[in-house]
PDB file of C-alpha atoms in Angstrom:
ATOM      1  CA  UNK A   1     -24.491   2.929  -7.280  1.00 65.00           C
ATOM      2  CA  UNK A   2     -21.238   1.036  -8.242  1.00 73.00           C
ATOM      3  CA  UNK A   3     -18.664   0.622  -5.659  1.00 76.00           C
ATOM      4  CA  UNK A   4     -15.492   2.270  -7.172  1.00 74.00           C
ATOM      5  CA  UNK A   5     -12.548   0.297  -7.254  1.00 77.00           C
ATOM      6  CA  UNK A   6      -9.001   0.995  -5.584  1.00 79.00           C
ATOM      7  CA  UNK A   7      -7.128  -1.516  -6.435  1.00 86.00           C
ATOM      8  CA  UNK A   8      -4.105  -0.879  -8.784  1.00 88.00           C
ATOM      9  CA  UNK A   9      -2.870  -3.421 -11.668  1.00 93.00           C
ATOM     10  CA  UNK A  10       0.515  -4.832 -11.864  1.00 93.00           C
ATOM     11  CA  UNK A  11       1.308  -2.204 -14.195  1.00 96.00           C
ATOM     12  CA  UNK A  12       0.304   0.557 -12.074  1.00 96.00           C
ATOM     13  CA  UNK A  13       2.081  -0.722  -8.968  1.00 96.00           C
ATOM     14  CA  UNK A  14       5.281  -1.188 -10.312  1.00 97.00           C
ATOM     15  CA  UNK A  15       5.109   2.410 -12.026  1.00 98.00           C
ATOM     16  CA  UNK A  16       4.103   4.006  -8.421  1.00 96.00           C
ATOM     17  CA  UNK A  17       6.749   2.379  -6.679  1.00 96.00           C
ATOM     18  CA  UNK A  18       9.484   3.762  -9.295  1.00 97.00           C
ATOM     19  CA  UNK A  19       8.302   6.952  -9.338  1.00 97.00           C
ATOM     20  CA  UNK A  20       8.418   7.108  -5.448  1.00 96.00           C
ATOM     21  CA  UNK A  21      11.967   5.545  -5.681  1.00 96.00           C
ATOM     22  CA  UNK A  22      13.169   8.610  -8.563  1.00 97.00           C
ATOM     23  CA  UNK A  23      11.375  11.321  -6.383  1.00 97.00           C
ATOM     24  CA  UNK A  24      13.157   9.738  -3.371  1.00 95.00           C
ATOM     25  CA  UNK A  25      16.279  10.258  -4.683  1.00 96.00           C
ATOM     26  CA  UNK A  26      15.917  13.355  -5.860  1.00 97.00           C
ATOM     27  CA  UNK A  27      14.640  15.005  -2.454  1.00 95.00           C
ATOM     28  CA  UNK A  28      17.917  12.904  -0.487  1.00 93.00           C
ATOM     29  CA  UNK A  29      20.782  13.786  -2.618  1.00 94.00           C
ATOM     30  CA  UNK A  30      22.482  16.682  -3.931  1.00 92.00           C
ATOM     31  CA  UNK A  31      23.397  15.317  -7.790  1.00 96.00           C
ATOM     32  CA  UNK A  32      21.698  12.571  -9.388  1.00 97.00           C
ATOM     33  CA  UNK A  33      21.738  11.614 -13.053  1.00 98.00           C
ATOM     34  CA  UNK A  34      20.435   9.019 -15.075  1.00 98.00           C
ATOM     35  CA  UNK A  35      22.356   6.576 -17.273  1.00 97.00           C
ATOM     36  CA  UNK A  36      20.241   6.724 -20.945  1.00 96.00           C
ATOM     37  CA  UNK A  37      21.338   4.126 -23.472  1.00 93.00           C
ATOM     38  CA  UNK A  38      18.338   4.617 -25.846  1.00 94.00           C
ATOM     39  CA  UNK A  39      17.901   0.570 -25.093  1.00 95.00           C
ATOM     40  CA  UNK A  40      14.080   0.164 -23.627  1.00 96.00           C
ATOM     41  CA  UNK A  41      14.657  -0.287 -19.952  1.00 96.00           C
ATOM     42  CA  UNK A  42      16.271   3.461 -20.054  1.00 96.00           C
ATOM     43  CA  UNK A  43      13.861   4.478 -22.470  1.00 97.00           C
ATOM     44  CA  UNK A  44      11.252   3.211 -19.977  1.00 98.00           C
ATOM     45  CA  UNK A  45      13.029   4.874 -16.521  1.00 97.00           C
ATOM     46  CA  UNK A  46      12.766   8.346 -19.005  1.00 97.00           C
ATOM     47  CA  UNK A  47       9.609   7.849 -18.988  1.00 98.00           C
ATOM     48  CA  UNK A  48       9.001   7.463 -15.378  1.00 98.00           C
ATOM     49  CA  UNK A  49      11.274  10.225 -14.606  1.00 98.00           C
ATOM     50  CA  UNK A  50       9.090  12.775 -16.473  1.00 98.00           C
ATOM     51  CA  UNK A  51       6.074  11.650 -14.939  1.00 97.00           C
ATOM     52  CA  UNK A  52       7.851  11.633 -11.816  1.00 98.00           C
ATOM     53  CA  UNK A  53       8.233  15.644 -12.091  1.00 97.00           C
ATOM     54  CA  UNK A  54       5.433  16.637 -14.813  1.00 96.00           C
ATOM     55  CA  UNK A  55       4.609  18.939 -15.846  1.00 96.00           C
ATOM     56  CA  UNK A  56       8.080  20.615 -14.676  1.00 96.00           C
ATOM     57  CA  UNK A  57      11.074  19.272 -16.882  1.00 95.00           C
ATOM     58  CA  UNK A  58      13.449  15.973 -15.788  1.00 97.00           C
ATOM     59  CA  UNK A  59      15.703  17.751 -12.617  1.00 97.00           C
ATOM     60  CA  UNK A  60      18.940  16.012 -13.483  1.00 97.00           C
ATOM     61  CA  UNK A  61      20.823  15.457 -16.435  1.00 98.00           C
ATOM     62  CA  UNK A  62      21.027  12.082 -18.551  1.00 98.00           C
ATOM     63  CA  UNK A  63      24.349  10.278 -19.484  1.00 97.00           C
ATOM     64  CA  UNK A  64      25.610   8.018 -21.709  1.00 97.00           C
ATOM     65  CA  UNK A  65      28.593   5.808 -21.890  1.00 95.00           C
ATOM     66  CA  UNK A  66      29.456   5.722 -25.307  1.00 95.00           C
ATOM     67  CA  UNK A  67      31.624   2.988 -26.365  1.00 94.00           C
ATOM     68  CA  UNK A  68      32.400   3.820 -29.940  1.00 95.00           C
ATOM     69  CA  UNK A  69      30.249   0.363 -30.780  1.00 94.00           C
ATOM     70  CA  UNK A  70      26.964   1.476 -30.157  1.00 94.00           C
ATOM     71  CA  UNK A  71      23.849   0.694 -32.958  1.00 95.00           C
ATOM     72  CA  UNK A  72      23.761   4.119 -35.486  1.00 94.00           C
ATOM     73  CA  UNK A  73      20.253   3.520 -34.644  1.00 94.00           C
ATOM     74  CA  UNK A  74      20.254   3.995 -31.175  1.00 95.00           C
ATOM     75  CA  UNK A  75      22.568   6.839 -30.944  1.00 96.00           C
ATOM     76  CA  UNK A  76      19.788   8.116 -33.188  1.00 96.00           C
ATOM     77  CA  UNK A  77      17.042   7.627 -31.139  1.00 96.00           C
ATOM     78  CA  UNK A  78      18.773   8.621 -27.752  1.00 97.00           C
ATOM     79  CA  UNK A  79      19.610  12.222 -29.471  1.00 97.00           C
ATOM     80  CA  UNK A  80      15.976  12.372 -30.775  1.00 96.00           C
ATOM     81  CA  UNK A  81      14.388  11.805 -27.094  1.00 96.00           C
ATOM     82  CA  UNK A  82      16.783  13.753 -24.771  1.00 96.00           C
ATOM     83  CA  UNK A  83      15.561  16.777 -27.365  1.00 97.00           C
ATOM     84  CA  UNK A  84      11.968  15.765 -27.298  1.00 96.00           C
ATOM     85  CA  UNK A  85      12.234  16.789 -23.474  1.00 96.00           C
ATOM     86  CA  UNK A  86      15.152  18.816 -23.305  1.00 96.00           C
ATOM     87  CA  UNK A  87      17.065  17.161 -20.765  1.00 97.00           C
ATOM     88  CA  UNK A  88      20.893  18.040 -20.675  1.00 97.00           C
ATOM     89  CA  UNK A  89      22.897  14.838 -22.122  1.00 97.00           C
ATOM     90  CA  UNK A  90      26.740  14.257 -20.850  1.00 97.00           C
ATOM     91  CA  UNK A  91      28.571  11.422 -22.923  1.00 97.00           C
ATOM     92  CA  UNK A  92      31.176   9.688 -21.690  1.00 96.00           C
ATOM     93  CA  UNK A  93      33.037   8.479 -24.773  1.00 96.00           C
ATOM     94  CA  UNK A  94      35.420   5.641 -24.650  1.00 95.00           C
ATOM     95  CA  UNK A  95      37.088   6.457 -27.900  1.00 95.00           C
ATOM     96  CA  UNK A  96      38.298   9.726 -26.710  1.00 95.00           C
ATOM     97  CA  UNK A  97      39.895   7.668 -22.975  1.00 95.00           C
ATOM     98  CA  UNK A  98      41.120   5.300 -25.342  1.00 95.00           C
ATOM     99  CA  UNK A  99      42.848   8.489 -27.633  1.00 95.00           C
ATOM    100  CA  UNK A 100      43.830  10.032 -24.625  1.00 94.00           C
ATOM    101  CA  UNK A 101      45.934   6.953 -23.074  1.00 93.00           C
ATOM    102  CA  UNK A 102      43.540   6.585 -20.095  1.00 92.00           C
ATOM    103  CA  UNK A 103      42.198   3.029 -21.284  1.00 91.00           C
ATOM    104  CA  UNK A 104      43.820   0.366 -23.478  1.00 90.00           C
ATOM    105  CA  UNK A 105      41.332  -1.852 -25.969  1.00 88.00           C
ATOM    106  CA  UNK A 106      41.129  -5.557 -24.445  1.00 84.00           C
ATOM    107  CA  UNK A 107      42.565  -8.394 -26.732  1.00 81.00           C
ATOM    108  CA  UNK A 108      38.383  -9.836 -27.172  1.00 79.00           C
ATOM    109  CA  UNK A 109      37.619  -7.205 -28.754  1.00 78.00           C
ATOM    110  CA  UNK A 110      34.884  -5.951 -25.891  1.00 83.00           C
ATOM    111  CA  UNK A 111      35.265  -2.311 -24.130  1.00 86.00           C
ATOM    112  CA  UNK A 112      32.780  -3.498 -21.165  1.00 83.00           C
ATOM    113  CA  UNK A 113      35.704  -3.581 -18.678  1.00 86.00           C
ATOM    114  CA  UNK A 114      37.151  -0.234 -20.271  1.00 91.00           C
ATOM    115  CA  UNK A 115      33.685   1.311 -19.479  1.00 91.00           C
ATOM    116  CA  UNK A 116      33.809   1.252 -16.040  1.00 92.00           C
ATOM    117  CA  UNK A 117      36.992   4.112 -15.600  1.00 93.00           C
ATOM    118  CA  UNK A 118      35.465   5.817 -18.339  1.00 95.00           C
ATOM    119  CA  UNK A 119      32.254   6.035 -16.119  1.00 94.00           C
ATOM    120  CA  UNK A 120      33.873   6.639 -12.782  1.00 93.00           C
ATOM    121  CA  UNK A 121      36.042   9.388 -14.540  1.00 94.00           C
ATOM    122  CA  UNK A 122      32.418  11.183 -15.702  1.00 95.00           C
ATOM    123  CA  UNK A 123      30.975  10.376 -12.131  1.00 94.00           C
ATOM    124  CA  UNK A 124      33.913  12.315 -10.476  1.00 93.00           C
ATOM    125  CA  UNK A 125      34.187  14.866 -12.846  1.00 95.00           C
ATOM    126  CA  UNK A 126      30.497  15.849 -12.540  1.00 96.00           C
ATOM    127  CA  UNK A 127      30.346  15.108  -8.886  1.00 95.00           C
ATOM    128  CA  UNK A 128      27.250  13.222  -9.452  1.00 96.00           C
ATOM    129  CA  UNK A 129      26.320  11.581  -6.766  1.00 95.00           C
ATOM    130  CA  UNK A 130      23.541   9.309  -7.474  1.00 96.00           C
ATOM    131  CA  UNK A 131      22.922   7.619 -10.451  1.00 96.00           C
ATOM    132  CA  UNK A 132      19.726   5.706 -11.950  1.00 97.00           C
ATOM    133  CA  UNK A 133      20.518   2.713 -13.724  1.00 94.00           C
ATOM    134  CA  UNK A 134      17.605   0.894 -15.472  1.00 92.00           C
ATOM    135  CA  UNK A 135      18.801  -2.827 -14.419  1.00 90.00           C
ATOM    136  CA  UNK A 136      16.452  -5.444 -13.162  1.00 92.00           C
ATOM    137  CA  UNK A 137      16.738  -8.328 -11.231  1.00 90.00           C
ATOM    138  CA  UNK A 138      15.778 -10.669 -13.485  1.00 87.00           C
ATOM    139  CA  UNK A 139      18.214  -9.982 -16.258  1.00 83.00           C
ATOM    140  CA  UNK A 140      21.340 -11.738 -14.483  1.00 78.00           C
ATOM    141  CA  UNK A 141      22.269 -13.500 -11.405  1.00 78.00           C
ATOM    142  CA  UNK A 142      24.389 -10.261  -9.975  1.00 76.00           C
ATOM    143  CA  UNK A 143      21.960  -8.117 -10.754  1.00 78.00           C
ATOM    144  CA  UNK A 144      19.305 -10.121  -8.770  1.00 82.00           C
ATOM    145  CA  UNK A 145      21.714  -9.242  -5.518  1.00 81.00           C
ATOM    146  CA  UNK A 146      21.683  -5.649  -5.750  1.00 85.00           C
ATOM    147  CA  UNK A 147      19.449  -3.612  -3.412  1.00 90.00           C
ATOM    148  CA  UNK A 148      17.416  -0.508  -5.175  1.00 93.00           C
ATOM    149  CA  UNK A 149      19.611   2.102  -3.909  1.00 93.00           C
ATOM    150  CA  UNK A 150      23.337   0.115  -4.043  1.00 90.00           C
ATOM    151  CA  UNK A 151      25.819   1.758  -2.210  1.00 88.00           C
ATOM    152  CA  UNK A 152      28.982   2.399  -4.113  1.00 88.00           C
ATOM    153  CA  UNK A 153      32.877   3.231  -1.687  1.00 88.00           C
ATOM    154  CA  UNK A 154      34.875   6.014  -2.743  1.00 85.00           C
ATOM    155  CA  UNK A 155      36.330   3.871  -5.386  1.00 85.00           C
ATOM    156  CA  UNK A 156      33.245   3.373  -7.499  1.00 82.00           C
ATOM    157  CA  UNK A 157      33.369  -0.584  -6.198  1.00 86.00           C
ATOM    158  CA  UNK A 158      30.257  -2.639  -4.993  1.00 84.00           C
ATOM    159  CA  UNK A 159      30.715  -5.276  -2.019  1.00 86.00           C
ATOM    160  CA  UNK A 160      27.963  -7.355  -2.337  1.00 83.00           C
ATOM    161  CA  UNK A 161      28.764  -8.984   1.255  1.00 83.00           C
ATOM    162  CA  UNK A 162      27.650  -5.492   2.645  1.00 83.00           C
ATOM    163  CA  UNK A 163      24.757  -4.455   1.350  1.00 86.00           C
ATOM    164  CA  UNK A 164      22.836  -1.525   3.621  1.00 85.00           C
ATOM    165  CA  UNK A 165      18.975  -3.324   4.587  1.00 85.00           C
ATOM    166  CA  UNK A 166      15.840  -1.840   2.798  1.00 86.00           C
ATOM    167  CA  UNK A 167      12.648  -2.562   4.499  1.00 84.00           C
ATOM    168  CA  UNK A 168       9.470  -1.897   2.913  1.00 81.00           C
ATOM    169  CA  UNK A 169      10.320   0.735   0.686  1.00 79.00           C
ATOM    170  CA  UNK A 170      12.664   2.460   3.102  1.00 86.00           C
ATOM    171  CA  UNK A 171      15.624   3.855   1.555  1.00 90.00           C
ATOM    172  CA  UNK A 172      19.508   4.821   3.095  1.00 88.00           C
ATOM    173  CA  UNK A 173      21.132   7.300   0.686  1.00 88.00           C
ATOM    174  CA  UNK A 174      23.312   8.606   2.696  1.00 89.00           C
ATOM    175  CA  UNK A 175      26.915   8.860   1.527  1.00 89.00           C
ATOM    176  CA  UNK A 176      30.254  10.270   2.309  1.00 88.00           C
ATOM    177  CA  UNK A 177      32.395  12.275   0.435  1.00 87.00           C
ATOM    178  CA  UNK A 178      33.370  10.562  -2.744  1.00 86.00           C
ATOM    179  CA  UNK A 179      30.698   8.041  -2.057  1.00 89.00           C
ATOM    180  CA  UNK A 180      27.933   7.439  -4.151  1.00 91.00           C
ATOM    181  CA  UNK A 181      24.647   5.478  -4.568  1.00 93.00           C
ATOM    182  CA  UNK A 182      23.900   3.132  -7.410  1.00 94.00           C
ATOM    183  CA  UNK A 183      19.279   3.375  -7.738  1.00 96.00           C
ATOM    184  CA  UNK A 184      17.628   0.745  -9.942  1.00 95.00           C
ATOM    185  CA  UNK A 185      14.246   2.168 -10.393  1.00 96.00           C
ATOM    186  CA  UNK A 186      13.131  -1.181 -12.656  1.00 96.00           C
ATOM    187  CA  UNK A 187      14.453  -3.219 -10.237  1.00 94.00           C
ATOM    188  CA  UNK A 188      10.963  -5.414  -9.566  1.00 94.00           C
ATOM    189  CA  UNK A 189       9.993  -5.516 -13.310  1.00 96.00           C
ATOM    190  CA  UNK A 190      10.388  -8.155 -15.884  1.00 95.00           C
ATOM    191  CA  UNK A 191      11.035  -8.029 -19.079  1.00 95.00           C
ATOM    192  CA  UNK A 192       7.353  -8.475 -20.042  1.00 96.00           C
ATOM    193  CA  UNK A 193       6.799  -5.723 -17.852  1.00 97.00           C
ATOM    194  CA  UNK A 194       8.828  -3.508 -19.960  1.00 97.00           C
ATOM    195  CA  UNK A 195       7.222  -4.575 -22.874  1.00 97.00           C
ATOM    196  CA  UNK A 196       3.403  -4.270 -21.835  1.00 97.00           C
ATOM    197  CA  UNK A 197       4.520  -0.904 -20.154  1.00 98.00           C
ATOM    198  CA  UNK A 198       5.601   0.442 -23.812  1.00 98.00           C
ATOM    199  CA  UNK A 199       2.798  -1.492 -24.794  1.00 98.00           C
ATOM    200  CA  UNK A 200       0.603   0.845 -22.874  1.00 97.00           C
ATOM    201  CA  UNK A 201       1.980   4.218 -22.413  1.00 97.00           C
ATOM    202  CA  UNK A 202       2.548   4.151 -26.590  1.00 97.00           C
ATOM    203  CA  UNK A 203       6.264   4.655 -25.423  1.00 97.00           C
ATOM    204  CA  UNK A 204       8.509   5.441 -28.865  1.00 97.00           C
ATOM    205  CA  UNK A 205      11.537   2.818 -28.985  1.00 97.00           C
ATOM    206  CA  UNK A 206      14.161   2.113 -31.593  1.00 96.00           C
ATOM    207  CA  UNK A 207      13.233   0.035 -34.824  1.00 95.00           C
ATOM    208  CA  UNK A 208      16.089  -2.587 -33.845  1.00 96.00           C
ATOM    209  CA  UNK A 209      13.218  -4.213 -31.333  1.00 97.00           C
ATOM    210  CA  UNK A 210      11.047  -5.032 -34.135  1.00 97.00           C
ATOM    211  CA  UNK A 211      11.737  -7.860 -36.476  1.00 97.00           C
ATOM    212  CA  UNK A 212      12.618  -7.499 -39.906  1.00 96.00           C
ATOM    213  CA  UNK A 213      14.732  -9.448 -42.448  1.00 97.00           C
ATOM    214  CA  UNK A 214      18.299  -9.152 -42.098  1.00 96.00           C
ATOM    215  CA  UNK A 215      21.740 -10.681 -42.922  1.00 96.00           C
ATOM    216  CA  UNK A 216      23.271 -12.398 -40.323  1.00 96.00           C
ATOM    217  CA  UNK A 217      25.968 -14.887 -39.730  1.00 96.00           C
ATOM    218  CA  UNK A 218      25.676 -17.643 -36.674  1.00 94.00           C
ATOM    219  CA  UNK A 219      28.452 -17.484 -34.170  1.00 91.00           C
ATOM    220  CA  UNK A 220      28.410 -19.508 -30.989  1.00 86.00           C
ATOM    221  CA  UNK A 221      25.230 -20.555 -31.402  1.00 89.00           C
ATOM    222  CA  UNK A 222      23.767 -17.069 -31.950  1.00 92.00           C
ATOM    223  CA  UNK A 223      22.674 -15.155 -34.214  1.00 94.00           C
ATOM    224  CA  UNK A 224      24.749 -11.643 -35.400  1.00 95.00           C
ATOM    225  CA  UNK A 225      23.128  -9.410 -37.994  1.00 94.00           C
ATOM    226  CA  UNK A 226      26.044  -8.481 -40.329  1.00 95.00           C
ATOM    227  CA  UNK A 227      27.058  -4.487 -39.619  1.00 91.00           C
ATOM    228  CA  UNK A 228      29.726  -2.200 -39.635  1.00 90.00           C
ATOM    229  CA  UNK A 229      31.071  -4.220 -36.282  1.00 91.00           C
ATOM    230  CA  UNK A 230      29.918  -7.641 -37.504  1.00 93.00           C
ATOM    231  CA  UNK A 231      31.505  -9.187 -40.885  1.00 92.00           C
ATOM    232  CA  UNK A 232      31.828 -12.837 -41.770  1.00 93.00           C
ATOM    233  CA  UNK A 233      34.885 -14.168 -40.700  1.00 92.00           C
ATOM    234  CA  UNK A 234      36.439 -16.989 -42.986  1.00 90.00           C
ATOM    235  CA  UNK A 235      34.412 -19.846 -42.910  1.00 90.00           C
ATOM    236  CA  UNK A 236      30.946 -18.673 -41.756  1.00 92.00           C
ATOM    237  CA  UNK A 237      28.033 -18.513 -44.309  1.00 94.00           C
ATOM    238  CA  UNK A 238      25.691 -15.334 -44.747  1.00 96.00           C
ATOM    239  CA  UNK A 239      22.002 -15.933 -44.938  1.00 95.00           C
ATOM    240  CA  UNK A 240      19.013 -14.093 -44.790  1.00 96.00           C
ATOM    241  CA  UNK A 241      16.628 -14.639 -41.728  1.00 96.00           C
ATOM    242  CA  UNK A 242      13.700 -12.789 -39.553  1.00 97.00           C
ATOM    243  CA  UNK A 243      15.146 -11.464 -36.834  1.00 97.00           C
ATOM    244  CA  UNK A 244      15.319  -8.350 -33.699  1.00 96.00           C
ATOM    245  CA  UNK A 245      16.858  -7.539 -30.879  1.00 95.00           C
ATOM    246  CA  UNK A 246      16.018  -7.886 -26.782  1.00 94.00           C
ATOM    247  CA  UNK A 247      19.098  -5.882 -25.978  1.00 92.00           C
ATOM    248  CA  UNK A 248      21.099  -3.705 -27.641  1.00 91.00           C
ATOM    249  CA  UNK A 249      24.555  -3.004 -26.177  1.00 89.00           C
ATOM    250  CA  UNK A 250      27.557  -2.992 -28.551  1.00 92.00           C
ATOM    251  CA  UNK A 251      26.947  -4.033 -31.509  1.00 92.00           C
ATOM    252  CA  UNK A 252      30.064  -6.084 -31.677  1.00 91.00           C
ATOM    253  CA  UNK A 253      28.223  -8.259 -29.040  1.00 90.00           C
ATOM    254  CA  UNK A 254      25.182  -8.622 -29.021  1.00 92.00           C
ATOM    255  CA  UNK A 255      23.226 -11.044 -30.999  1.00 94.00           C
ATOM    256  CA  UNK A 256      19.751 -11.211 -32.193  1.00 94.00           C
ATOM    257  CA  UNK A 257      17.163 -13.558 -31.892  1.00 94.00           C
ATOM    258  CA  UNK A 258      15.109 -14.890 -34.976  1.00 94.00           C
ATOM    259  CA  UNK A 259      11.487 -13.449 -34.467  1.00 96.00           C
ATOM    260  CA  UNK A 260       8.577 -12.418 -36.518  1.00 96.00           C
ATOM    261  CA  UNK A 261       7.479 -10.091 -34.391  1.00 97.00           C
ATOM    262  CA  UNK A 262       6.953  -6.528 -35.940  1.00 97.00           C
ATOM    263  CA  UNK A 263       4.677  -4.554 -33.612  1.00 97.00           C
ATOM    264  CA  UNK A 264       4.903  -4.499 -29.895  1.00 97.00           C
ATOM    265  CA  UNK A 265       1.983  -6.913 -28.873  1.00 97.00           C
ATOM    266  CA  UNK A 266       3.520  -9.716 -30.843  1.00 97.00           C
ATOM    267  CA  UNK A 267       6.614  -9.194 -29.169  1.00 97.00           C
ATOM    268  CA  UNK A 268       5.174  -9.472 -25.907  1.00 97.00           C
ATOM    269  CA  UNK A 269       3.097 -12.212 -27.063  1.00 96.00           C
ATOM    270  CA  UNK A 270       6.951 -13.690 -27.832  1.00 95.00           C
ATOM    271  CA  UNK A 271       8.293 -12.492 -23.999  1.00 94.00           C
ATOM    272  CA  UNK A 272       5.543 -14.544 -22.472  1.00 93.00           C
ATOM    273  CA  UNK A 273       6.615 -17.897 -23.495  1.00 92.00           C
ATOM    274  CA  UNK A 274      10.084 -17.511 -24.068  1.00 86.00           C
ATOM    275  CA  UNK A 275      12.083 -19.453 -21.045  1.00 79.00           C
ATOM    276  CA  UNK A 276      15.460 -17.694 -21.766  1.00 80.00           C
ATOM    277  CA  UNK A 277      16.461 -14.916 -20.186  1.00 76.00           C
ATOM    278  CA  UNK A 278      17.675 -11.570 -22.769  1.00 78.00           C
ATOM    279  CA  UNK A 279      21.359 -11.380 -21.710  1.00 67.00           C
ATOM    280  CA  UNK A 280      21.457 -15.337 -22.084  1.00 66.00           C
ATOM    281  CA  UNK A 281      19.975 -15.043 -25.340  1.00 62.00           C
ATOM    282  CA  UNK A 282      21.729 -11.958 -26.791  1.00 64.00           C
ATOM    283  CA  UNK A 283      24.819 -11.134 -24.872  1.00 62.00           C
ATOM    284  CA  UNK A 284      28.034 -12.631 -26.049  1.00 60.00           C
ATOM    285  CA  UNK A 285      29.896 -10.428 -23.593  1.00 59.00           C
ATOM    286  CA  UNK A 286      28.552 -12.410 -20.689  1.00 55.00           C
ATOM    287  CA  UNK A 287      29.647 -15.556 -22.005  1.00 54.00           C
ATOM    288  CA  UNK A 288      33.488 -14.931 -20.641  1.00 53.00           C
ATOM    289  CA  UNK A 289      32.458 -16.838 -17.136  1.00 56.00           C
ATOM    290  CA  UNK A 290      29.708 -17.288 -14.788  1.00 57.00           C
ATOM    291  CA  UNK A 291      30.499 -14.331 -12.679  1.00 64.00           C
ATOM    292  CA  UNK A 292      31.149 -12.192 -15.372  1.00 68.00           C
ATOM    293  CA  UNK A 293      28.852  -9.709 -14.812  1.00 68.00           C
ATOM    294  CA  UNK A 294      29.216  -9.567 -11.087  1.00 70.00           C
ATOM    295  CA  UNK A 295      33.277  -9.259 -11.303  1.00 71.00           C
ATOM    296  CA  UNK A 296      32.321  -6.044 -13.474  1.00 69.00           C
ATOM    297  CA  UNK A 297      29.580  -4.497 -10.867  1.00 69.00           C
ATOM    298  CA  UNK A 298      32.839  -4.903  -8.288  1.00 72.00           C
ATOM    299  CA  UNK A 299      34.892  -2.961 -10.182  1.00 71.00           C
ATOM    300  CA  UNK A 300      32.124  -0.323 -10.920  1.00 70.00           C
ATOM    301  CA  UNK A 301      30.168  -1.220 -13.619  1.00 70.00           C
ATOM    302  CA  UNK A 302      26.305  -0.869 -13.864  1.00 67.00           C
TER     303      UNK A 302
END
């Protein structure tokens, strides 16, 4: 007679501990929702969420802050899945703030800072008062400081200085009115994690991830895969290379890396060794200063 055996994988672990976080949430407070890019790590926290509540649908609604310089092929994808499982989707568009006079374009050409009133606009609006955001700690410096449920004023700002404790995994969601709490379900995973998780669960994901041939045009050292965002500026040659995509935020900014992988085990196989983070890799928009990132949490950002 074998001895069965308990123990759960790395995997498993993390999983169980997000799902607890998700169900957490939802028994605590009154209107959560969950922000769904269609980029993996939401794609992934989806995925959790419906296990979370299986075989009863997602309780809570998904939204999206749409920039107006999102990948075609994303927006694709995100429409596809919220139908698969018939989850209610609210977008909060940019273009129409910037139409209606409530945000100005910034000279650099990036609409991360005009995000963050477009998404505290939706947040009041809905009166949603917890949101999932699928950021982990090992993407970026900032993001490394925030507890799993981040406490958020009536302002929509973050003080990292005053962060509530978490013990264990012993949660404080309470809030005041016109407070709200910030929940990073992913926030223990890597981005290896994500990978052999998809890997695994035979999770659907945009065809961006996968490398393919492509034109592209090198711009501060990284590469940009000409698009409808992206043309050659004078000076800067067009060639053909292998390449994909770790992130995929506007596609104005972000960059690709040259890879050969096609399927998911060869990118993981690429994740294992790779000693640069994604956002370092990919992310022009967090080149503007160290702090970049955390100056935009402050203000309300994810």
């Amino acid at each position: 007679m074998t001895t069965p055996d308990y123990r759960l994988s790395q995997l498993e672990t993390l999983e169980a501990e997000s799902i607890h976080v998700i169900r957490e949430v939802v028994a605590e407070l009154e209107r959560p929702v969950l922000l769904f890019s269609g980029g993996k790590d939401s794609i992934v926290m989806l995925e959790l969420a419906r296990k979370a509540f299986a075989p009863a649908r997602i309780p809570f609604p998904v939204m999206h802050v749409d920039t107006g310089l999102n990948f075609p092929e994303v927006l694709e994808f995100r429409d596809k899945r919220v139908a698969e499982l018939g989850v209610q989707l609210v977008v909060a568009s940019v273009p129409d703030a910037i139409a209606a006079g409530t945000v100005k374009e910034e000279p650099n050409g990036s609409r991360n800072r005009i995000q963050t009133p477009v998404l505290l606009d939706a947040v009041e609006q809905h009166g949603f008062t917890a949101l999932f955001g699928g950021a982990r700690r090992d993407e970026d410096k900032a993001r490394a400081k925030e507890r799993v449920f981040s406490f958020r004023d009536e302002f929509g700002q973050w003080d990292p200085k005053n962060q509530r404790p978490e013990l264990w995994d012993l949660y404080n969601g309470r809030i005041h009115l016109g407070e709200s709490i910030r929940v990073f379900p992913l926030s223990n995973w890597t981005e290896l994690d994500i990978w052999q998780y998809i890997a695994r669960e035979r999770i659907a994901i945009p065809p961006l991830y996968l490398a393919q041939e492509r034109d592209v045009v090198e711009r501060q050292g990284m590469l940009y895969a000409v698009n409808q965002f992206i043309t050659p500026r004078e000076g800067e040659q067009v060639r053909r290379e292998w390449v994909r995509y770790r992130t995929v935020g506007d596609a104005n900014l972000t960059a690709a890396v040259a890879s050969r992988a096609t399927d998911v085990e060869e990118v993981i196989a690429e994740i294992a060794v790779t000693r640069m983070t994604e956002r370092g890799a990919t992310r022009g928009d967090d080149k503007v200063s160290d702090a970049a990132m955390e100056d935009r949490k402050k203000e309300g950002y994810f």
